[in-house]
Amino acid sequence: MCGIVGYIGTQGAIEILVSGLEKLEYRGYDSAGVATIVDGEIHSVRAKGKLYNLRTKLEKETNISQIGIGHTRWATHGKPEEYNAHPHRDNKGRFAVVQNGIVENYQELKQELISKGHEFISDTDTEVIPHLIAEYYNPESNDPFMDAVNKTVTRLDGAFAIGVLCADFPDELIVARQSAPLTIGFGQGEFFCASDVTALVHHTNTVLSLDNGEIARLTPLGVEIYDFTGKRLRKNPRTLDWSPVTVEKQGYRHFMLKEIHEQPSVVRTCLEAYINPDWHSQNSDEENPIILNLKPEIYEDLEHIQIVACGTSWHASLVGKYLLEQIAQIPTFVQYASEYRYAPSPMMRNTITIGVTQSGETADTIAALEMERQRRSSCDRTYQARILGITNRPESTLGGMVDQVINTYAGIEIGVAATKTFVAQVIAFYILALDLAWRRKTVTPQRMEEILKGLLQLPTQIEQIIHSEEPKIKDLAHQFPDTRDFIFLGRGINFPIALEGALKLKEISYIHAEGYPAGEMKHGPIALLDAHVPVVAIAMGGSVYEKVISNAQEAKARDARLIGVLPQNHHEDMFQDTLIVPEVDEILSPILAVIPLQLLSYYIASMRGLDVDQPRNLAKSVTVE
């Protein structure tokens, strides 16, 4: 979950490295560091804490080096202290390494290196890498730097992406990837590398992503790519359609608030990509209202769907389960990817497996999908793997390993707490469910048209919520300065929204919050309630509305402060505060219900003076187990 950057070219490296790290700080902000080559020596500067601490140190130095690597850390092995910050070096200081990932066999390698006289100064797994490179380095070989790095990466178990400098080769930067993202950027006489293209778009829109088991040499003359066996590879760069403005705040105080406000546009983009604008119920037998273009074999004799995801993506998948079962009538199972890896469900015939991850790099989700494909590889046709991905980054690791990707078109999301990517994932599940429902004839053409019209109205309705409710929510947030616990209640399709509302609040405000099915309150959680525990009840119109109101009454009777998320024209006197959304078909209500909860979490955290975009202990993309 760390971020790495590298540069070689004609400009001063330091500012490019630090500005790149600023774009990657959402991946980790426990410590940061850079290394350059100055007068034939590795020069490294590191600092504990946020990136501005490193920048402050660097302002005191003059460094005109035109090659360097940088790192912003999310701590895995070892506390967030300067001595654990990257880059790490060997004992002679001839090699410097930055890494994103985990070396699973580092203890074994460390003991081997200690027995050969190497001394370690950090608690990290990464430090074994420069020591191992130094051990393999032979100045007499034909290509000593590349040979040493290549031999080293074949000894490493786990998921990693690394950047390496060698003092003896001041015009070479070597990078390698195994199951952790790494992208190379191509400029005019200069080359870049980074964990994410967000660090590159200010410099170039021509990029190439390394695949697993690939190593690259960057020099002022160009880029050479090899596999770990030493075979030279030929790969073509691609052109990004992102502009630098997409990774700026554009006047908003935080990226999270900007991304909440971007949701109407995101939903419009996604719907325009997948809904046939010319479809009407009258010609329902002639063409599909959904333009998804999945391969025919994906649909063949389909009996089950299983979904693997983590965090917010897991909540989106729970909404997806409801849609797939209630609209398309397909039994659907949602698993935590981290648990599925070690306790997979029994194999079922004719099953689609869907991996959901905003970044396309979530380690547990990727590993779960790899395991699923492997265990089904030797089965007969009915048990063969059919794997889909739902992601915001089709060029990611996920995109390269699944049969097809459903792109959510959410654009770059910088805030650690997911907002627009959650909504986009839920929209993707609507699209998939409606596509399957049309093919299986599980909804009437008239009902299909009702849902489609409702979906197309959602962007405008989200805009209405932001316009009407944001000022009220901003004021409401000031009423919880000392609150330590929140409860969120929902039923049916909005139970996952209760979970998501609670997750958003705890992620960025550090208030303990839990989401429950409203009907389960009296089976234990009601014991938590008193006048100091606010309860947010999601009471959207539909089949469970009266049930949720009844459950809220039970909380009211225990003196809890009640906040209601209610549709227009539903006035309930029991609520001290109401967050009003447009009235919609119950099947569409999650998209609207989540918006005021995102705003409430944002303003409570902001009111407390917390770092909304970079909450403690969290990183945007969980690329290590």
Coordinates of C-alpha atoms in Angstrom, one line a residue:
M1 CA 0.0 0.0 0.0
C2 CA 3.1 2.2 -0.2
G3 CA 3.8 4.5 -3.1
I4 CA 7.0 4.6 -5.1
V5 CA 8.3 6.9 -7.8
G6 CA 11.4 7.1 -9.9
Y7 CA 12.9 9.5 -12.4
I8 CA 15.8 9.7 -14.8
G9 CA 16.2 12.5 -17.4
T10 CA 17.4 16.1 -17.8
Q11 CA 15.6 17.8 -15.0
G12 CA 16.4 18.0 -11.3
A13 CA 15.0 14.8 -9.8
I14 CA 14.1 16.0 -6.3
E15 CA 11.1 18.2 -7.1
I16 CA 9.7 15.6 -9.6
L17 CA 10.1 12.9 -6.9
V18 CA 8.4 14.9 -4.1
S19 CA 5.6 16.2 -6.3
G20 CA 5.0 12.6 -7.5
L21 CA 4.9 11.4 -3.9
E22 CA 2.4 14.1 -3.1
K23 CA 0.1 12.5 -5.7
L24 CA 0.7 9.1 -4.1
E25 CA 0.4 10.1 -0.4
Y26 CA -3.1 8.5 -0.3
R27 CA -1.2 5.2 -0.5
G28 CA 0.7 5.8 2.7
Y29 CA 1.8 8.6 4.9
D30 CA 3.6 7.2 7.9
S31 CA 7.1 8.3 6.5
A32 CA 8.7 9.2 3.3
G33 CA 12.1 9.4 1.7
V34 CA 14.1 9.9 -1.5
A35 CA 17.5 8.8 -2.8
T36 CA 19.6 10.3 -5.6
I37 CA 23.1 9.8 -7.0
V38 CA 25.4 12.7 -6.3
D39 CA 29.1 12.6 -7.3
G40 CA 29.1 8.9 -7.5
E41 CA 27.5 8.3 -4.1
I42 CA 23.9 7.5 -3.0
H43 CA 22.4 10.4 -1.2
S44 CA 19.3 9.6 0.8
V45 CA 17.0 11.9 2.9
R46 CA 14.1 10.4 5.0
A47 CA 11.6 11.7 7.4
K48 CA 8.9 10.3 9.8
G49 CA 5.3 11.4 9.3
K50 CA 3.6 13.3 6.5
L51 CA 5.4 14.2 3.4
Y52 CA 5.8 17.9 4.3
N53 CA 8.3 16.8 6.9
L54 CA 10.5 15.4 4.1
R55 CA 9.9 18.5 2.0
T56 CA 11.1 20.6 4.9
K57 CA 14.3 18.6 5.2
L58 CA 15.0 18.8 1.5
E59 CA 14.5 22.6 1.3
K60 CA 17.7 22.9 3.3
E61 CA 19.7 21.1 0.7
T62 CA 21.0 21.8 -2.8
N63 CA 20.8 18.7 -5.0
I64 CA 20.9 18.9 -8.8
S65 CA 20.9 15.1 -9.4
Q66 CA 18.9 14.0 -12.5
I67 CA 18.1 10.5 -11.3
G68 CA 16.3 9.3 -8.1
I69 CA 13.7 7.2 -6.4
G70 CA 11.2 8.1 -3.8
H71 CA 8.8 6.4 -1.4
T72 CA 5.8 7.2 0.8
R73 CA 5.1 4.5 3.4
W74 CA 2.2 2.7 5.0
A75 CA 3.8 0.7 7.7
T76 CA 3.7 -3.1 7.6
H77 CA 6.9 -4.4 9.1
G78 CA 8.2 -2.0 11.7
K79 CA 6.9 1.1 13.3
P80 CA 6.6 4.4 11.4
E81 CA 10.0 5.7 12.4
E82 CA 12.7 7.3 10.3
Y83 CA 15.0 4.3 10.5
N84 CA 12.2 2.2 9.0
A85 CA 11.5 4.7 6.2
H86 CA 12.6 4.0 2.6
P87 CA 14.8 4.1 0.7
H88 CA 16.9 1.3 2.3
R89 CA 20.5 0.8 1.5
D90 CA 23.2 -2.0 1.8
N91 CA 26.0 -1.7 4.4
K92 CA 28.4 0.0 1.9
G93 CA 25.7 2.4 0.7
R94 CA 26.1 1.5 -3.0
F95 CA 22.5 0.4 -3.6
A96 CA 19.2 2.1 -2.6
V97 CA 15.8 0.4 -2.9
V98 CA 12.2 1.5 -2.5
Q99 CA 9.5 -1.1 -2.4
N100 CA 5.7 -1.4 -2.4
G101 CA 4.6 -4.8 -1.1
I102 CA 5.8 -7.5 1.3
V103 CA 8.7 -9.9 1.1
E104 CA 7.1 -12.9 2.8
N105 CA 10.4 -14.9 3.2
Y106 CA 12.4 -11.9 4.5
Q107 CA 13.2 -13.6 7.8
E108 CA 14.9 -16.5 6.0
L109 CA 16.8 -14.2 3.7
K110 CA 17.8 -11.9 6.6
Q111 CA 19.3 -14.8 8.6
E112 CA 21.2 -16.0 5.5
L113 CA 22.6 -12.5 5.0
I114 CA 23.5 -12.0 8.6
S115 CA 25.5 -15.2 8.5
K116 CA 27.5 -13.7 5.6
G117 CA 28.3 -10.6 7.6
H118 CA 25.5 -8.2 6.7
E119 CA 24.2 -5.8 9.3
F120 CA 20.6 -4.5 9.5
I121 CA 19.4 -1.3 11.0
S122 CA 15.7 -1.4 10.4
D123 CA 12.7 -3.6 11.3
T124 CA 11.5 -3.8 7.7
D125 CA 11.3 -6.6 5.2
T126 CA 12.5 -4.3 2.5
E127 CA 16.0 -3.9 3.8
V128 CA 16.9 -7.5 2.8
I129 CA 16.6 -6.4 -0.9
P130 CA 19.6 -4.0 -1.1
H131 CA 21.7 -6.4 1.0
L132 CA 20.8 -9.3 -1.4
I133 CA 21.6 -7.1 -4.4
A134 CA 25.0 -6.3 -2.9
E135 CA 25.6 -10.0 -2.2
Y136 CA 25.0 -10.8 -5.9
Y137 CA 26.8 -7.8 -7.3
N138 CA 29.8 -8.8 -9.4
P139 CA 31.6 -5.8 -11.1
E140 CA 33.3 -8.3 -13.4
S141 CA 30.1 -9.6 -15.0
N142 CA 28.8 -8.4 -18.4
D143 CA 25.8 -6.5 -16.8
P144 CA 26.5 -6.4 -13.1
F145 CA 23.7 -4.1 -11.9
M146 CA 20.9 -5.8 -13.9
D147 CA 22.3 -9.2 -13.1
A148 CA 22.3 -8.6 -9.4
V149 CA 18.8 -7.2 -9.3
N150 CA 17.5 -10.0 -11.5
K151 CA 19.0 -12.7 -9.3
T152 CA 17.6 -10.9 -6.2
V153 CA 13.9 -10.7 -7.4
T154 CA 13.9 -14.4 -8.1
R155 CA 14.7 -15.0 -4.4
L156 CA 11.8 -12.9 -3.2
D157 CA 8.5 -14.5 -2.2
G158 CA 5.4 -12.3 -2.0
A159 CA 4.0 -9.3 -3.8
F160 CA 6.3 -6.4 -4.6
A161 CA 7.3 -3.6 -6.9
I162 CA 10.7 -2.1 -6.5
G163 CA 12.9 0.7 -7.7
V164 CA 16.7 0.4 -7.4
L165 CA 19.7 2.8 -7.8
C166 CA 23.3 1.8 -7.9
A167 CA 26.1 4.4 -7.2
D168 CA 28.3 2.7 -9.8
F169 CA 25.6 3.2 -12.5
P170 CA 24.5 6.8 -12.3
D171 CA 22.6 6.6 -15.6
E172 CA 20.5 3.6 -14.8
L173 CA 17.3 3.1 -12.8
I174 CA 16.0 -0.5 -12.5
V175 CA 12.5 -1.4 -11.6
A176 CA 10.7 -4.7 -11.2
R177 CA 7.2 -6.0 -10.5
Q178 CA 5.6 -9.1 -9.0
S179 CA 1.9 -8.8 -8.1
A180 CA 2.1 -5.1 -7.1
P181 CA 1.4 -2.2 -9.5
L182 CA 4.1 -0.3 -11.3
T183 CA 3.8 1.9 -14.4
I184 CA 6.5 3.6 -16.5
G185 CA 6.0 7.0 -18.0
F186 CA 7.6 8.1 -21.3
G187 CA 8.7 11.8 -21.8
Q188 CA 11.1 13.6 -24.1
G189 CA 14.5 12.3 -23.1
E190 CA 13.2 11.5 -19.6
F191 CA 11.4 8.5 -18.0
F192 CA 9.3 8.1 -14.9
C193 CA 8.0 5.2 -12.9
A194 CA 5.3 5.1 -10.2
S195 CA 2.9 2.9 -8.3
D196 CA 0.0 4.8 -9.9
V197 CA -0.4 7.0 -13.0
T198 CA -1.7 9.8 -10.7
A199 CA 2.0 10.6 -10.1
L200 CA 2.7 10.7 -13.9
V201 CA -0.1 12.7 -15.5
H202 CA 1.5 16.1 -14.8
H203 CA 4.6 14.9 -16.9
T204 CA 3.3 12.6 -19.6
N205 CA 0.2 10.8 -20.9
T206 CA 2.3 8.0 -22.5
V207 CA 2.6 5.1 -20.1
L208 CA 3.3 1.3 -20.0
S209 CA 2.4 -0.9 -17.1
L210 CA 4.7 -3.7 -16.1
D211 CA 3.2 -7.1 -15.8
N212 CA 4.1 -9.7 -13.2
G213 CA 7.5 -11.1 -13.5
E214 CA 8.9 -8.2 -15.5
I215 CA 12.0 -6.0 -14.9
A216 CA 12.9 -2.8 -16.7
R217 CA 16.0 -0.7 -17.1
L218 CA 15.5 3.0 -17.5
T219 CA 18.3 5.2 -19.0
P220 CA 18.4 8.6 -20.7
L221 CA 18.4 6.7 -24.0
G222 CA 15.2 4.6 -23.4
V223 CA 13.5 1.7 -21.6
E224 CA 14.4 -2.0 -21.9
I225 CA 12.0 -4.6 -20.5
Y226 CA 12.9 -8.2 -19.6
D227 CA 11.2 -11.0 -17.9
F228 CA 12.8 -12.5 -14.8
T229 CA 14.5 -15.2 -16.9
G230 CA 16.4 -12.4 -18.8
K231 CA 14.4 -12.6 -22.0
R232 CA 14.0 -9.2 -23.8
L233 CA 10.4 -8.2 -24.2
R234 CA 8.6 -5.9 -26.8
K235 CA 5.8 -3.9 -25.3
N236 CA 3.8 -0.9 -26.6
P237 CA 2.9 2.1 -24.4
R238 CA -0.6 3.4 -24.2
T239 CA -2.0 6.9 -24.1
L240 CA -3.9 8.1 -21.0
D241 CA -7.1 10.0 -21.5
W242 CA -6.7 11.7 -18.1
S243 CA -5.6 15.3 -17.6
P244 CA -3.7 16.8 -14.7
V245 CA -6.8 18.7 -13.6
T246 CA -8.5 15.4 -12.6
V247 CA -6.0 14.9 -9.7
E248 CA -6.4 18.5 -8.3
K249 CA -8.9 19.7 -5.7
Q250 CA -10.3 22.4 -8.0
G251 CA -11.2 24.7 -5.1
Y252 CA -12.6 22.1 -2.7
R253 CA -11.2 21.9 0.8
H254 CA -10.7 18.1 0.5
F255 CA -10.7 15.5 -2.3
M256 CA -13.4 13.6 -0.5
L257 CA -15.8 16.6 -0.8
K258 CA -14.9 17.1 -4.4
E259 CA -15.5 13.4 -5.1
I260 CA -18.9 13.5 -3.4
H261 CA -19.9 16.4 -5.6
E262 CA -18.6 14.5 -8.7
Q263 CA -21.1 11.7 -8.2
P264 CA -23.9 13.0 -10.5
S265 CA -21.4 13.2 -13.4
V266 CA -20.0 9.8 -12.6
V267 CA -23.5 8.2 -12.6
R268 CA -24.4 9.9 -15.9
T269 CA -21.2 8.7 -17.5
C270 CA -21.7 5.1 -16.4
L271 CA -25.3 5.0 -17.4
E272 CA -24.6 6.6 -20.8
A273 CA -21.9 3.9 -21.4
Y274 CA -24.3 1.0 -20.8
I275 CA -27.9 1.9 -21.4
N276 CA -29.3 1.8 -24.9
P277 CA -31.0 5.2 -25.3
D278 CA -33.2 4.0 -28.1
W279 CA -34.7 1.1 -26.2
H280 CA -38.5 1.0 -25.4
S281 CA -40.7 -1.7 -23.9
Q282 CA -42.5 -1.9 -27.2
N283 CA -39.4 -3.4 -29.0
S284 CA -38.3 -5.5 -26.0
D285 CA -38.0 -8.7 -28.0
E286 CA -35.7 -7.2 -30.5
E287 CA -32.8 -5.6 -28.6
N288 CA -31.2 -5.6 -25.2
P289 CA -31.7 -2.3 -23.3
I290 CA -28.2 -2.8 -21.8
I291 CA -25.0 -2.5 -23.8
L292 CA -22.7 -4.7 -21.8
N293 CA -21.2 -6.9 -24.5
L294 CA -20.1 -9.8 -22.3
K295 CA -19.0 -12.9 -24.1
P296 CA -21.8 -15.4 -24.8
E297 CA -20.1 -18.2 -22.8
I298 CA -20.4 -16.0 -19.6
Y299 CA -24.2 -16.4 -19.7
E300 CA -24.4 -20.1 -20.8
D301 CA -26.6 -22.2 -18.4
L302 CA -25.9 -19.7 -15.6
E303 CA -27.0 -21.0 -12.2
H304 CA -25.0 -19.1 -9.5
I305 CA -23.0 -15.9 -9.0
Q306 CA -20.4 -15.5 -6.3
I307 CA -18.7 -12.2 -5.5
V308 CA -15.4 -11.5 -3.7
A309 CA -14.6 -8.1 -2.4
C310 CA -13.2 -6.1 0.6
G311 CA -14.3 -3.0 2.5
T312 CA -16.5 -0.6 0.7
S313 CA -16.5 -2.8 -2.4
W314 CA -18.0 -5.6 -0.2
H315 CA -20.8 -3.3 0.8
A316 CA -21.5 -2.5 -2.9
S317 CA -21.5 -6.2 -3.6
L318 CA -24.2 -6.7 -0.9
V319 CA -26.4 -4.3 -2.8
G320 CA -25.4 -6.2 -6.0
K321 CA -26.5 -9.5 -4.4
Y322 CA -29.9 -8.0 -3.7
L323 CA -30.3 -6.8 -7.3
L324 CA -29.0 -10.0 -8.9
E325 CA -31.4 -12.1 -6.8
Q326 CA -34.5 -9.9 -6.8
I327 CA -34.3 -8.6 -10.4
A328 CA -32.4 -11.4 -12.3
Q329 CA -33.5 -14.2 -9.9
I330 CA -30.0 -15.7 -9.7
P331 CA -28.7 -17.1 -6.3
T332 CA -25.8 -14.9 -5.3
F333 CA -23.2 -15.2 -2.6
V334 CA -20.9 -12.4 -1.3
Q335 CA -17.6 -13.3 0.4
Y336 CA -14.9 -11.3 2.0
A337 CA -12.0 -11.9 -0.3
S338 CA -9.6 -12.2 2.6
E339 CA -11.7 -15.1 4.1
Y340 CA -12.5 -16.7 0.8
R341 CA -8.8 -17.3 0.1
Y342 CA -8.6 -19.7 3.0
A343 CA -12.1 -21.1 3.1
P344 CA -13.5 -21.1 -0.4
S345 CA -17.1 -22.2 -0.8
P346 CA -17.7 -25.6 -2.5
M347 CA -17.5 -25.4 -6.3
M348 CA -20.9 -24.9 -8.0
R349 CA -21.7 -25.6 -11.6
N350 CA -22.2 -22.8 -14.1
T351 CA -21.0 -20.1 -11.8
I352 CA -19.8 -16.5 -12.5
T353 CA -17.2 -15.3 -10.0
I354 CA -17.0 -11.5 -9.8
G355 CA -14.1 -9.6 -8.2
V356 CA -15.0 -6.0 -7.1
T357 CA -12.1 -3.6 -6.4
Q358 CA -12.0 0.1 -7.2
S359 CA -8.2 0.1 -7.8
G360 CA -8.0 -3.3 -9.5
E361 CA -5.0 -4.0 -7.3
T362 CA -6.6 -5.2 -3.9
A363 CA -4.3 -8.0 -2.9
D364 CA -6.9 -10.3 -1.3
T365 CA -9.4 -9.9 -4.1
I366 CA -6.7 -10.6 -6.8
A367 CA -5.5 -13.7 -4.9
A368 CA -9.0 -15.0 -4.4
L369 CA -9.7 -14.8 -8.1
E370 CA -6.4 -16.4 -9.0
M371 CA -7.2 -19.3 -6.6
E372 CA -10.7 -19.6 -8.1
R373 CA -9.3 -19.9 -11.6
Q374 CA -6.6 -22.3 -10.6
R375 CA -8.9 -24.7 -8.7
R376 CA -11.4 -24.8 -11.6
S377 CA -8.8 -25.1 -14.3
S378 CA -8.9 -28.9 -14.4
C379 CA -12.7 -29.3 -14.1
D380 CA -15.1 -30.1 -16.8
R381 CA -16.9 -27.4 -18.8
T382 CA -19.7 -26.8 -16.4
Y383 CA -17.3 -26.1 -13.6
Q384 CA -14.9 -24.0 -15.6
A385 CA -14.1 -20.5 -14.2
R386 CA -16.1 -17.6 -15.6
I387 CA -14.5 -14.5 -14.0
L388 CA -15.6 -10.9 -14.3
G389 CA -14.1 -7.8 -12.7
I390 CA -15.9 -4.6 -11.6
T391 CA -13.3 -1.8 -11.3
N392 CA -12.5 1.8 -11.9
R393 CA -9.1 0.8 -13.4
P394 CA -9.5 -1.7 -16.3
E395 CA -5.8 -1.4 -17.1
S396 CA -5.0 -2.8 -13.6
T397 CA -3.9 -6.2 -12.5
L398 CA -7.5 -7.2 -12.2
G399 CA -8.1 -6.2 -15.8
G400 CA -5.4 -8.5 -17.0
M401 CA -6.6 -11.6 -15.2
V402 CA -10.4 -11.7 -15.6
D403 CA -12.4 -12.7 -18.7
Q404 CA -14.0 -9.3 -18.9
V405 CA -14.1 -6.1 -17.0
I406 CA -17.2 -3.9 -16.2
N407 CA -15.7 -0.5 -16.1
T408 CA -17.3 1.8 -13.6
Y409 CA -16.0 5.1 -15.3
A410 CA -15.6 6.8 -11.9
G411 CA -12.4 8.7 -12.7
I412 CA -9.5 9.0 -10.4
E413 CA -10.4 8.9 -6.7
I414 CA -7.8 10.4 -4.3
G415 CA -9.7 10.5 -1.0
V416 CA -9.0 7.3 1.0
A417 CA -12.6 7.0 2.0
A418 CA -14.4 5.7 -1.1
T419 CA -17.4 7.7 -2.2
K420 CA -17.9 8.1 -6.0
T421 CA -16.3 4.7 -6.6
F422 CA -18.8 3.0 -4.3
V423 CA -21.8 4.6 -6.1
A424 CA -20.2 3.7 -9.5
Q425 CA -19.8 0.0 -8.4
V426 CA -23.5 -0.1 -7.3
I427 CA -24.5 1.3 -10.7
A428 CA -22.4 -1.4 -12.4
F429 CA -24.4 -4.0 -10.5
Y430 CA -27.7 -2.4 -11.7
I431 CA -26.4 -2.7 -15.2
L432 CA -25.4 -6.4 -14.8
A433 CA -28.6 -7.3 -13.0
L434 CA -30.7 -5.7 -15.7
D435 CA -28.7 -7.3 -18.5
L436 CA -29.2 -10.8 -16.9
A437 CA -32.9 -10.0 -16.2
W438 CA -33.5 -9.2 -19.9
R439 CA -31.8 -12.4 -21.0
R440 CA -33.6 -14.5 -18.5
K441 CA -37.0 -12.8 -18.9
T442 CA -37.3 -12.3 -15.1
V443 CA -38.9 -8.8 -15.4
T444 CA -41.6 -7.6 -17.7
P445 CA -40.6 -5.0 -20.4
Q446 CA -42.8 -2.5 -18.6
R447 CA -40.9 -3.0 -15.3
M448 CA -37.6 -2.8 -17.1
E449 CA -38.6 0.5 -18.6
E450 CA -39.6 1.8 -15.2
I451 CA -36.2 0.9 -13.7
L452 CA -34.3 2.4 -16.6
K453 CA -36.2 5.7 -16.4
G454 CA -35.6 5.8 -12.7
L455 CA -31.8 5.2 -13.2
L456 CA -31.6 8.0 -15.7
Q457 CA -33.1 10.4 -13.2
L458 CA -30.6 9.6 -10.4
P459 CA -27.9 12.1 -11.4
T460 CA -30.3 15.0 -11.2
Q461 CA -31.7 13.7 -7.9
I462 CA -28.2 13.4 -6.4
E463 CA -27.6 17.0 -7.4
Q464 CA -30.9 18.0 -5.6
I465 CA -29.7 16.2 -2.4
I466 CA -26.3 17.9 -2.4
H467 CA -27.9 21.3 -3.0
S468 CA -30.7 21.0 -0.4
E469 CA -29.2 18.9 2.3
E470 CA -25.5 19.9 2.4
P471 CA -26.0 23.1 4.4
K472 CA -28.3 21.4 6.8
I473 CA -25.8 18.5 7.3
K474 CA -22.9 20.9 7.8
D475 CA -24.8 22.5 10.7
L476 CA -25.9 19.2 12.1
A477 CA -22.3 17.9 12.2
H478 CA -21.4 20.5 14.9
Q479 CA -23.8 18.9 17.3
F480 CA -21.6 15.8 17.8
P481 CA -18.3 17.2 19.2
D482 CA -18.0 14.6 21.9
T483 CA -20.0 11.7 20.4
R484 CA -18.1 8.4 20.7
D485 CA -20.6 5.9 19.2
F486 CA -23.1 5.9 16.3
I487 CA -25.6 3.2 15.2
F488 CA -26.9 3.0 11.6
L489 CA -30.0 1.0 10.8
G490 CA -31.3 -0.2 7.5
R491 CA -33.4 -3.1 6.1
G492 CA -33.6 -4.9 2.8
I493 CA -31.6 -3.3 0.0
N494 CA -30.6 -0.5 2.3
F495 CA -29.0 -2.6 5.0
P496 CA -25.7 -2.4 3.1
I497 CA -26.1 1.4 3.1
A498 CA -26.2 1.3 6.9
L499 CA -22.9 -0.7 6.9
E500 CA -21.4 1.8 4.4
G501 CA -22.6 4.8 6.4
A502 CA -21.0 3.4 9.5
L503 CA -17.8 2.6 7.7
K504 CA -17.4 6.1 6.3
L505 CA -17.9 7.7 9.7
K506 CA -15.4 5.5 11.5
E507 CA -12.9 5.7 8.7
I508 CA -12.5 9.5 8.8
S509 CA -13.9 10.7 12.1
Y510 CA -12.6 7.9 14.3
I511 CA -16.0 7.6 16.0
H512 CA -17.0 4.1 16.7
A513 CA -20.0 3.3 14.4
E514 CA -21.8 0.1 13.5
G515 CA -24.4 -0.8 11.0
Y516 CA -27.2 -3.3 11.7
P517 CA -30.2 -4.7 10.1
A518 CA -32.9 -2.7 11.7
G519 CA -34.9 -5.8 12.7
E520 CA -31.9 -7.2 14.6
M521 CA -31.6 -4.3 17.1
K522 CA -33.7 -6.0 19.7
H523 CA -31.6 -9.2 19.4
G524 CA -28.7 -7.6 21.3
P525 CA -27.5 -4.2 20.0
I526 CA -30.3 -2.3 21.6
A527 CA -28.4 -2.7 24.9
L528 CA -25.9 -0.1 23.6
L529 CA -28.5 2.6 23.3
D530 CA -28.8 5.6 25.6
A531 CA -29.0 9.4 25.2
H532 CA -25.3 9.5 24.1
V533 CA -25.6 7.2 21.1
P534 CA -27.2 8.7 18.0
V535 CA -29.1 6.3 15.7
V536 CA -29.3 6.9 12.0
A537 CA -32.3 5.1 10.5
I538 CA -32.5 4.7 6.7
A539 CA -36.3 4.7 6.1
M540 CA -36.8 4.8 2.4
G541 CA -40.2 4.3 0.9
G542 CA -41.2 0.7 0.0
S543 CA -41.9 -2.7 1.5
V544 CA -39.9 -2.2 4.7
Y545 CA -40.6 1.4 5.4
E546 CA -43.1 0.8 8.2
K547 CA -40.8 -1.9 9.7
V548 CA -37.8 0.5 9.9
I549 CA -40.0 3.2 11.5
S550 CA -41.1 0.7 14.1
N551 CA -37.5 -0.3 14.8
A552 CA -36.6 3.4 15.1
Q553 CA -39.4 3.8 17.7
E554 CA -37.7 1.1 19.7
A555 CA -34.5 3.2 19.7
K556 CA -36.4 6.3 20.6
A557 CA -37.8 4.6 23.6
R558 CA -34.3 4.1 24.9
D559 CA -33.6 7.9 24.7
A560 CA -31.4 7.6 21.6
R561 CA -31.2 10.7 19.4
L562 CA -32.8 9.8 16.1
I563 CA -31.6 10.9 12.6
G564 CA -33.8 9.8 9.8
V565 CA -32.9 9.4 6.1
L566 CA -36.4 9.9 4.6
P567 CA -38.0 10.4 1.2
Q568 CA -39.8 13.6 0.5
N569 CA -43.4 13.8 1.8
H570 CA -42.7 11.3 4.6
H571 CA -42.8 13.3 7.9
E572 CA -42.1 11.4 11.1
D573 CA -42.3 13.3 14.3
M574 CA -40.0 10.9 16.2
F575 CA -36.8 12.1 14.4
Q576 CA -34.9 15.0 15.9
D577 CA -33.2 15.5 12.6
T578 CA -34.2 14.4 9.1
L579 CA -32.1 14.1 5.9
I580 CA -34.5 14.3 3.0
V581 CA -33.9 12.6 -0.4
P582 CA -36.2 12.5 -3.5
E583 CA -38.8 9.7 -3.4
V584 CA -37.8 6.9 -5.8
D585 CA -38.6 3.3 -6.5
E586 CA -37.3 1.2 -3.5
I587 CA -35.0 -0.8 -5.8
L588 CA -33.2 2.5 -6.7
S589 CA -33.1 4.0 -3.2
P590 CA -29.5 2.9 -2.1
I591 CA -27.9 5.4 -4.5
L592 CA -29.8 8.3 -3.0
A593 CA -29.7 7.1 0.6
V594 CA -25.9 7.0 0.8
I595 CA -25.3 10.6 -0.3
P596 CA -26.4 12.3 2.9
L597 CA -24.5 9.7 4.9
Q598 CA -21.3 10.5 3.0
L599 CA -21.8 14.2 3.7
L600 CA -22.6 13.6 7.4
S601 CA -19.3 11.7 7.8
Y602 CA -17.3 14.3 5.9
Y603 CA -18.6 17.3 7.9
I604 CA -18.3 15.5 11.3
A605 CA -14.6 14.7 10.5
S606 CA -14.0 18.1 9.1
M607 CA -15.6 19.8 12.1
R608 CA -13.2 17.9 14.3
G609 CA -10.2 19.2 12.4
L610 CA -9.2 15.8 11.1
D611 CA -7.3 14.9 8.0
V612 CA -10.3 13.7 5.9
D613 CA -8.3 12.6 2.8
Q614 CA -5.6 10.8 4.8
P615 CA -7.2 9.2 7.9
R616 CA -4.8 7.6 10.3
N617 CA -3.6 4.0 9.7
L618 CA -5.4 3.7 6.3
A619 CA -4.3 3.7 2.7
K620 CA -6.3 3.9 -0.5
S621 CA -5.3 0.7 -2.1
V622 CA -4.6 -2.4 0.0
T623 CA -2.0 -4.1 -2.2
V624 CA -0.5 -6.3 0.5
E625 CA -2.1 -9.0 2.5

